[in-house]
mmCIF file of C-alpha atoms in Angstrom:
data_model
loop_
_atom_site.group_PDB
_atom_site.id
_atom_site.type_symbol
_atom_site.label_atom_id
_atom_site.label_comp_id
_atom_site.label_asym_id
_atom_site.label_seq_id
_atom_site.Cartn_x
_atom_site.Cartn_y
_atom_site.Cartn_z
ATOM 1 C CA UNK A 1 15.489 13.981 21.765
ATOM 2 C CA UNK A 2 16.131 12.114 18.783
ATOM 3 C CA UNK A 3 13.431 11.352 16.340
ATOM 4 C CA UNK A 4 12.434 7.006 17.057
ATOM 5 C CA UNK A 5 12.461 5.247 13.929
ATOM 6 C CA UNK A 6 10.413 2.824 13.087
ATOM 7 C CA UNK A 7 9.880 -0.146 13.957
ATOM 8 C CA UNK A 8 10.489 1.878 17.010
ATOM 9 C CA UNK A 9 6.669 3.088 17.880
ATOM 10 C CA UNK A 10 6.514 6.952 17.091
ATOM 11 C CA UNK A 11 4.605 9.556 19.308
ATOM 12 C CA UNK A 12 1.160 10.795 17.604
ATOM 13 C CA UNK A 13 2.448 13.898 18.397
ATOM 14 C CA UNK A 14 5.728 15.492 18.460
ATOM 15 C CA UNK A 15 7.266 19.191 18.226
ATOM 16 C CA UNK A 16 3.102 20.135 17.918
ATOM 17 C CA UNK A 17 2.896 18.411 14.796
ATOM 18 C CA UNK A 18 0.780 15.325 14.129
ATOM 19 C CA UNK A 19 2.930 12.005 12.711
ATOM 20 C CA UNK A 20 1.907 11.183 8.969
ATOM 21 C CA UNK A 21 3.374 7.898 7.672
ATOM 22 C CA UNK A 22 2.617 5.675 4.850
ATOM 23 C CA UNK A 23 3.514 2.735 2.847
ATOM 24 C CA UNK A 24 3.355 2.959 -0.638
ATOM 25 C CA UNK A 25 3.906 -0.302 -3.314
ATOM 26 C CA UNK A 26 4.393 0.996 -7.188
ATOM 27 C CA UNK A 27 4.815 -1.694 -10.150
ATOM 28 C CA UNK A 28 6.291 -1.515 -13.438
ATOM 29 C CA UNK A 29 5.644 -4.147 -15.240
ATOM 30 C CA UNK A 30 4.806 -4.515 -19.088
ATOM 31 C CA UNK A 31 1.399 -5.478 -18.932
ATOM 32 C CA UNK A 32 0.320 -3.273 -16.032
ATOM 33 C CA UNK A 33 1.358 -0.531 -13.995
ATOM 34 C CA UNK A 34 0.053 -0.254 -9.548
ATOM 35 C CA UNK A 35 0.396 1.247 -6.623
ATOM 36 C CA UNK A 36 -0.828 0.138 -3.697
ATOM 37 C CA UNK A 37 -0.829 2.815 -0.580
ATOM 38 C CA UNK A 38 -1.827 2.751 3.129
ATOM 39 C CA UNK A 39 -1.779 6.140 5.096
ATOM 40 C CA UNK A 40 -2.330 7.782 8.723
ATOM 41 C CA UNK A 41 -2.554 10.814 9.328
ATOM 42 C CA UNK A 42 -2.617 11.497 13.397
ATOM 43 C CA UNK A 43 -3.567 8.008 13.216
ATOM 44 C CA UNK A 44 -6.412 8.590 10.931
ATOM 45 C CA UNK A 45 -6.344 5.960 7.909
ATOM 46 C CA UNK A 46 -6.696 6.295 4.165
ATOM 47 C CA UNK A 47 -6.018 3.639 1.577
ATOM 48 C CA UNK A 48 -5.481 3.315 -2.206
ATOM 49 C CA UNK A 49 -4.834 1.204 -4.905
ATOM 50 C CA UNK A 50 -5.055 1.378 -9.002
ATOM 51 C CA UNK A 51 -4.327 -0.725 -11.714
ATOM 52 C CA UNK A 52 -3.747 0.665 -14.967
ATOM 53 C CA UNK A 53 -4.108 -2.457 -17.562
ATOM 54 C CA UNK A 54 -1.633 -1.568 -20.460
ATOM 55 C CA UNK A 55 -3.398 -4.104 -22.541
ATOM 56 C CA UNK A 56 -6.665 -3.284 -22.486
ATOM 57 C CA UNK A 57 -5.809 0.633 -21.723
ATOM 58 C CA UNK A 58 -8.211 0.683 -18.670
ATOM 59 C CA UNK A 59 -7.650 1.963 -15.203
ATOM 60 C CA UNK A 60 -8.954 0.489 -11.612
ATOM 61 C CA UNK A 61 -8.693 2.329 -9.089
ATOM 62 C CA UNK A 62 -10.468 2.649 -5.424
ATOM 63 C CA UNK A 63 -9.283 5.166 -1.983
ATOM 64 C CA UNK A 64 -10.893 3.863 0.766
ATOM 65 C CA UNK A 65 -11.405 5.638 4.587
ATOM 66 C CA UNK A 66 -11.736 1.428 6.132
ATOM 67 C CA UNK A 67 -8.611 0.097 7.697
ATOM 68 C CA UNK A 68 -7.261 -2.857 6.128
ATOM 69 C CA UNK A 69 -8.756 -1.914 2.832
ATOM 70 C CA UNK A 70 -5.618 -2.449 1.169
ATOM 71 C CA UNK A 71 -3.451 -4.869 3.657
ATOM 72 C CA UNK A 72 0.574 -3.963 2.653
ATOM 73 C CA UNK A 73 2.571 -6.322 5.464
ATOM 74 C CA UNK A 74 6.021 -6.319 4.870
ATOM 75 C CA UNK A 75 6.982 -8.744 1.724
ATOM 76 C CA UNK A 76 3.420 -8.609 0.742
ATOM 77 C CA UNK A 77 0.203 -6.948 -1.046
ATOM 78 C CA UNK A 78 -3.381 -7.871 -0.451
ATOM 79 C CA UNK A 79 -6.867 -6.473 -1.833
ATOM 80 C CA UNK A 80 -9.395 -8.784 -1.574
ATOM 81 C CA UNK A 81 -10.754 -9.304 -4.990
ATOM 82 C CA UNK A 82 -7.919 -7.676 -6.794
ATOM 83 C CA UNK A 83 -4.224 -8.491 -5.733
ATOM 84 C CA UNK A 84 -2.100 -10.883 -4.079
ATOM 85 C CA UNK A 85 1.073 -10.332 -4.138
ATOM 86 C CA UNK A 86 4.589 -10.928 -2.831
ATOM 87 C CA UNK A 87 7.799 -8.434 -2.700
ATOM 88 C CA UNK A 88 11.646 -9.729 -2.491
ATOM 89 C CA UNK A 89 14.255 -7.092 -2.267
ATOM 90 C CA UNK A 90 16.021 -6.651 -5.194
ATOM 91 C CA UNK A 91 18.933 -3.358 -4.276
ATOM 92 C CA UNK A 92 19.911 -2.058 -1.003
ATOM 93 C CA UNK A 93 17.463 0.256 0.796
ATOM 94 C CA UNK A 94 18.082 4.072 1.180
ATOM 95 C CA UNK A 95 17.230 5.411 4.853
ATOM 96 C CA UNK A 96 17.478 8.810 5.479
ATOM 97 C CA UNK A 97 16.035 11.413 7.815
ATOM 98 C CA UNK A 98 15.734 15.402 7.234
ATOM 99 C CA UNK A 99 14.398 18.393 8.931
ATOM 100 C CA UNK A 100 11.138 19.542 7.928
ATOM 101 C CA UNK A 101 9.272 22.792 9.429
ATOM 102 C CA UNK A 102 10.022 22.655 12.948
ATOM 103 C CA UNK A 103 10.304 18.927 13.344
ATOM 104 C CA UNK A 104 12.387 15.908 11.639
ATOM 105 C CA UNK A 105 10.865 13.325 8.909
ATOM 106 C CA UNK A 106 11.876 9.444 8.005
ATOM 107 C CA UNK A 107 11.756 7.550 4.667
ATOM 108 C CA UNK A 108 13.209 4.433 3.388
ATOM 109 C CA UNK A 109 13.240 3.307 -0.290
ATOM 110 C CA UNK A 110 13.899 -0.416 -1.820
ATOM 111 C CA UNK A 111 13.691 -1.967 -4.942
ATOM 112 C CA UNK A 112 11.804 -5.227 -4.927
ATOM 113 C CA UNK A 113 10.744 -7.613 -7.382
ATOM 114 C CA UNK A 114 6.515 -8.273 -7.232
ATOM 115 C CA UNK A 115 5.457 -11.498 -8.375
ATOM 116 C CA UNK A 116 1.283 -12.382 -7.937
ATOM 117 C CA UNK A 117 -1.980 -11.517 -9.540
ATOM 118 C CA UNK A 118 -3.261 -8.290 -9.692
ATOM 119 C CA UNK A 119 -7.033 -7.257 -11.578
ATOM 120 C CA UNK A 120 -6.493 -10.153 -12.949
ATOM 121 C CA UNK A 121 -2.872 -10.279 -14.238
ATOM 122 C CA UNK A 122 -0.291 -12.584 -14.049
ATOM 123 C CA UNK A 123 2.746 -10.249 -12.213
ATOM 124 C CA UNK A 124 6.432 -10.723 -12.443
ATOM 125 C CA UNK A 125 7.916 -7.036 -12.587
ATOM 126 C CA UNK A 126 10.162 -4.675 -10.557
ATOM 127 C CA UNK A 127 8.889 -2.561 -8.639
ATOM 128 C CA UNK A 128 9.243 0.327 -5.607
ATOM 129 C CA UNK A 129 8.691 0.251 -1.432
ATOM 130 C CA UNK A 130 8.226 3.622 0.029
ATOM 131 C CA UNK A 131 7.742 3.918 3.809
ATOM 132 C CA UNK A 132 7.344 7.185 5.043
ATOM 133 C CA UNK A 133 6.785 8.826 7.979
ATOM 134 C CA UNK A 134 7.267 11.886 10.270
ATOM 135 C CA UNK A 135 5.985 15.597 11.890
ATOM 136 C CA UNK A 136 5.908 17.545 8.174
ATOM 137 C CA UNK A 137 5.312 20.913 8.368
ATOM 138 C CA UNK A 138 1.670 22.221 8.161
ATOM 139 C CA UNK A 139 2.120 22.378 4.308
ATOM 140 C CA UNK A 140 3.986 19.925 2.533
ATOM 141 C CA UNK A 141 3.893 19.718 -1.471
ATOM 142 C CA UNK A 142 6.275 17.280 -3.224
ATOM 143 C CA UNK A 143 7.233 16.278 -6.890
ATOM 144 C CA UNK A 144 8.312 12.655 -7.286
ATOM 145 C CA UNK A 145 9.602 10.639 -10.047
ATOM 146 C CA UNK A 146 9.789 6.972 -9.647
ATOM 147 C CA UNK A 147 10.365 4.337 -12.228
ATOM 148 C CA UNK A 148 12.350 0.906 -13.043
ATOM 149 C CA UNK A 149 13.555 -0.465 -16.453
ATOM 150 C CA UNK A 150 16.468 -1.699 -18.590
ATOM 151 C CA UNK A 151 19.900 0.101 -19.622
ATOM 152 C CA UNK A 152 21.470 -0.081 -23.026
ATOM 153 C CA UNK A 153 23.745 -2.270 -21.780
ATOM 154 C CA UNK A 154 21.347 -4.627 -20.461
ATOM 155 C CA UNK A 155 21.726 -3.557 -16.629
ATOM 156 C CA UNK A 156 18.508 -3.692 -14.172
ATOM 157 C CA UNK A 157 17.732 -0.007 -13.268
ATOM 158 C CA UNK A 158 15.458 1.737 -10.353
ATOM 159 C CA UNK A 159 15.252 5.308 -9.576
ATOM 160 C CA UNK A 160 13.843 7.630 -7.159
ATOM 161 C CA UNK A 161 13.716 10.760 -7.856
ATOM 162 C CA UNK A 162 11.479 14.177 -5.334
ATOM 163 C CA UNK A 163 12.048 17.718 -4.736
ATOM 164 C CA UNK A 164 10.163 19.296 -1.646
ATOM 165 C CA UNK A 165 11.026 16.206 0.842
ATOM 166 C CA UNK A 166 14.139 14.782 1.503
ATOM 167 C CA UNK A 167 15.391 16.531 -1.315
ATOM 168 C CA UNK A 168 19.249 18.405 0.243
ATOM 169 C CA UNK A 169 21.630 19.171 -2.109
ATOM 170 C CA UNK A 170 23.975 16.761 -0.276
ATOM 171 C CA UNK A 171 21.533 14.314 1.371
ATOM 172 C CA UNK A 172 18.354 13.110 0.063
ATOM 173 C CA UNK A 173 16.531 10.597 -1.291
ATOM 174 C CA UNK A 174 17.692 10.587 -4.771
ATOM 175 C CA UNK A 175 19.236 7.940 -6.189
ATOM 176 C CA UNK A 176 19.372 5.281 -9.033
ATOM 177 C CA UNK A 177 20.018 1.908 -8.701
ATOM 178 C CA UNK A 178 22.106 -0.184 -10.877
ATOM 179 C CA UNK A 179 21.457 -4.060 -10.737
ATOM 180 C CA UNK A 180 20.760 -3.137 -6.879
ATOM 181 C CA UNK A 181 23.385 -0.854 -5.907
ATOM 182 C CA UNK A 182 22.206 2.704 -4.872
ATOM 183 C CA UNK A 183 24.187 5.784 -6.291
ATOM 184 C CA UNK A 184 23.608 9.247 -4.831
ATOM 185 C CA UNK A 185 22.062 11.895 -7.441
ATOM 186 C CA UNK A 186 22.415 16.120 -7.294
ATOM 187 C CA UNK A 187 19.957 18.141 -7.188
ATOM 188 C CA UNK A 188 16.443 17.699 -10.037
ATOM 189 C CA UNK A 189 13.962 19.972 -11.479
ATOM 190 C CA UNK A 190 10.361 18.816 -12.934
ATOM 191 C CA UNK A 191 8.576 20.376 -14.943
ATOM 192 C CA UNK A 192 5.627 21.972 -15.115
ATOM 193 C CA UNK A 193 3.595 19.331 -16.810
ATOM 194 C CA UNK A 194 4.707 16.427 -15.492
ATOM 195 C CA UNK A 195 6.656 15.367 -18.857
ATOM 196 C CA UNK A 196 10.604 15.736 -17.769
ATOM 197 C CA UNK A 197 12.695 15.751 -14.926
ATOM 198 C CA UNK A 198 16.171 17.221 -15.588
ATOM 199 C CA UNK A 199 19.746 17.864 -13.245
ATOM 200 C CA UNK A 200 23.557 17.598 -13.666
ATOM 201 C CA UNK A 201 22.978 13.236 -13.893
ATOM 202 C CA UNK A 202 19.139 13.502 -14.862
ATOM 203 C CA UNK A 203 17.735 14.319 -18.255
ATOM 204 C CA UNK A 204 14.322 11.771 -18.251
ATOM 205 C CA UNK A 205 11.153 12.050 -20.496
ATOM 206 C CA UNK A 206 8.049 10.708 -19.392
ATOM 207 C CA UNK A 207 5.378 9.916 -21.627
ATOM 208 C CA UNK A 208 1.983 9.580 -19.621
ATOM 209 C CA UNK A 209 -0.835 6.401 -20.340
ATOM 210 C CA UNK A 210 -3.124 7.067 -16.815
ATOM 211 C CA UNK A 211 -3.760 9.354 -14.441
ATOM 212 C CA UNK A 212 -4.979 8.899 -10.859
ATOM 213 C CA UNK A 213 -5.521 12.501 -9.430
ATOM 214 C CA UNK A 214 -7.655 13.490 -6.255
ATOM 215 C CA UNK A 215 -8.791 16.502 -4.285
ATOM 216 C CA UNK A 216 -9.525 16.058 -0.455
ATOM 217 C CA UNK A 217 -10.837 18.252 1.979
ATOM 218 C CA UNK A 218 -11.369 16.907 4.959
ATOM 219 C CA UNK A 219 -11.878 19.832 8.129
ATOM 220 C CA UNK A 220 -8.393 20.770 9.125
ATOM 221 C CA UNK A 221 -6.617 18.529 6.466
ATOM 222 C CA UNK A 222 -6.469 18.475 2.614
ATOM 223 C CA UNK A 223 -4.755 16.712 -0.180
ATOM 224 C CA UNK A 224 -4.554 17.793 -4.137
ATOM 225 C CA UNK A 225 -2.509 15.478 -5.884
ATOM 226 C CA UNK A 226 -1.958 13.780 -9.237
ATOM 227 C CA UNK A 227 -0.317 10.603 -10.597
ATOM 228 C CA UNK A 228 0.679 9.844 -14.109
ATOM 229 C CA UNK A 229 1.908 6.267 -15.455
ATOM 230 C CA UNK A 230 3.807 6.113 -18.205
ATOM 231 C CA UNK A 231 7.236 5.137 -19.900
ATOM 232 C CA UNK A 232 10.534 6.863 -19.464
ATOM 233 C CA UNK A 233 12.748 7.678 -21.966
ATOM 234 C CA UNK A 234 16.542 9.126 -21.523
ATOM 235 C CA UNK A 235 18.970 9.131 -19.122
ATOM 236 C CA UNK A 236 19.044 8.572 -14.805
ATOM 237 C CA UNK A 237 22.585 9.025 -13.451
ATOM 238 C CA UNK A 238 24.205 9.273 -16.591
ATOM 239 C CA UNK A 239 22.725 5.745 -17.867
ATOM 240 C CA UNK A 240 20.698 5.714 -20.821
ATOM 241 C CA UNK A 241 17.354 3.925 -20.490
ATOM 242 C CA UNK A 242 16.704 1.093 -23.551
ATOM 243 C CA UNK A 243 13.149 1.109 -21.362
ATOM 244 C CA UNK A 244 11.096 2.441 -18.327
ATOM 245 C CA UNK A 245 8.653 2.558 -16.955
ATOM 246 C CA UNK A 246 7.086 4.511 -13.535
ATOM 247 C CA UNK A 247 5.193 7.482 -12.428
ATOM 248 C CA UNK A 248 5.301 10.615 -11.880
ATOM 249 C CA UNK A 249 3.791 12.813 -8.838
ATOM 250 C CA UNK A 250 2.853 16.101 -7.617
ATOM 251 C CA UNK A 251 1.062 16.475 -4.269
ATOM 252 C CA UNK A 252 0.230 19.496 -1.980
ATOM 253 C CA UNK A 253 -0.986 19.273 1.199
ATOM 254 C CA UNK A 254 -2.623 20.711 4.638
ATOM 255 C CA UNK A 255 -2.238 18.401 7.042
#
């Protein structure tokens, strides 16, 4: 049977695997970098947000277990208190499924532009929309790069970059965007500490500011993961960066 896609509901349950999904908001703008994230896991909720203030160097951040904590409808972010914000796509979306353990998962990336308030900062920025979801296999662990800034040449530039998920040597989620169109990238590598990501198209320094890192163990799930922000130096599909900005990710999970 093939695997429904959203907005098409999906089963709680499929192939004896529970259905994970998640939207997740990051922003890379000069004064500040965010991410905003709502999760499920077998329809169990979890929900995130941070704010790393560039100017001040400080770092918000709260993970809540309430629904509607952090409210992420489509072309819009909302934390009472500390963001409201709006999202316009700015690049074509990548959609792709893959196999994963014994069952299938879904993602879909898009460059949008964020313009709002957000801990108290006036927000007009690039930034990424991940939606995620699908029956992973009983461990998962992923390392993601993700990041938006300028070329040389003056050209508006997003990339997504993950090994672990979606990540076949002929279809995956990799990809830069140039001034909205998405190109296809081989195969990456990260390293070990979270400062480079290199391949055939890729050869990226990341320089981190923040961290947001977090260790759950929660009966028959767990989660051990860690976020750096920072700027991006190099080059993403053979296009040198005159800035970026992003994160960086590595996550392992029971679930």
């Amino acid at each position: 049977m093939p695997l429904p896609l959203p907005p098409d509901r999906m089963p709680l349950w499929r192939d004896r695997r529970p259905l994970k999904r998640w939207r997740y908001v990051g922003v890379f703008a000069e004064e500040a970098l965010l991410c905003f994230g709502s999760v499920r896991i077998a329809g169990v909720p979890q929900c995130f947000w941070a704010v790393w203030d560039r100017r001040t160097q400080r770092l918000a951040e709260k993970t809540s277990f309430r629904p509607r904590a952090v409210e992420l409808p489509d072309g819009a972010v909302r934390v009472r208190d500390v963001a409201s914000l709006t999202l316009e796509p700015a690049g074509e979306p990548l959609e792709l499924v893959s196999p994963h353990g014994r069952s299938e998962i879904w993602t879909r990336k898009q460059p949008v532009r964020v313009r709002g308030e957000a801990g108290g900062i006036a927000i007009d920025a690039p930034g990424l929309l991940d939606d995620s979801a699908g029956y992973h296999a009983r461990r998962t662990a992923w390392e993601w790069s993700a990041g938006a800034g300028r070329a040389v040449d003056g050209r508006a530039v997003w990339w997504n970059l993950v090994t672990g998920v979606h990540d076949g040597p002929d279809r995956s989620e990799r990809a830069v965007w140039v001034d909205g169109t998405a190109h296809a990238l081989p195969p990456v590598r990260f390293s070990e500490p979270l400062d480079a990501v290199d391949g055939e198209e890729v050869a990226l320094r990341f320089s981190a500011e923040a961290e947001r890192a977090r260790r759950d163990e929660l009966l028959i799930f767990a989660s051990d993961y860690r976020q750096p922000f920072g700027t991006y130096a190099g080059t993403v599909g053979g296009i040198e960066l005159a800035s970026g900005l992003g994160v960086m990710e590595r996550h392992s999970a029971r679930w």
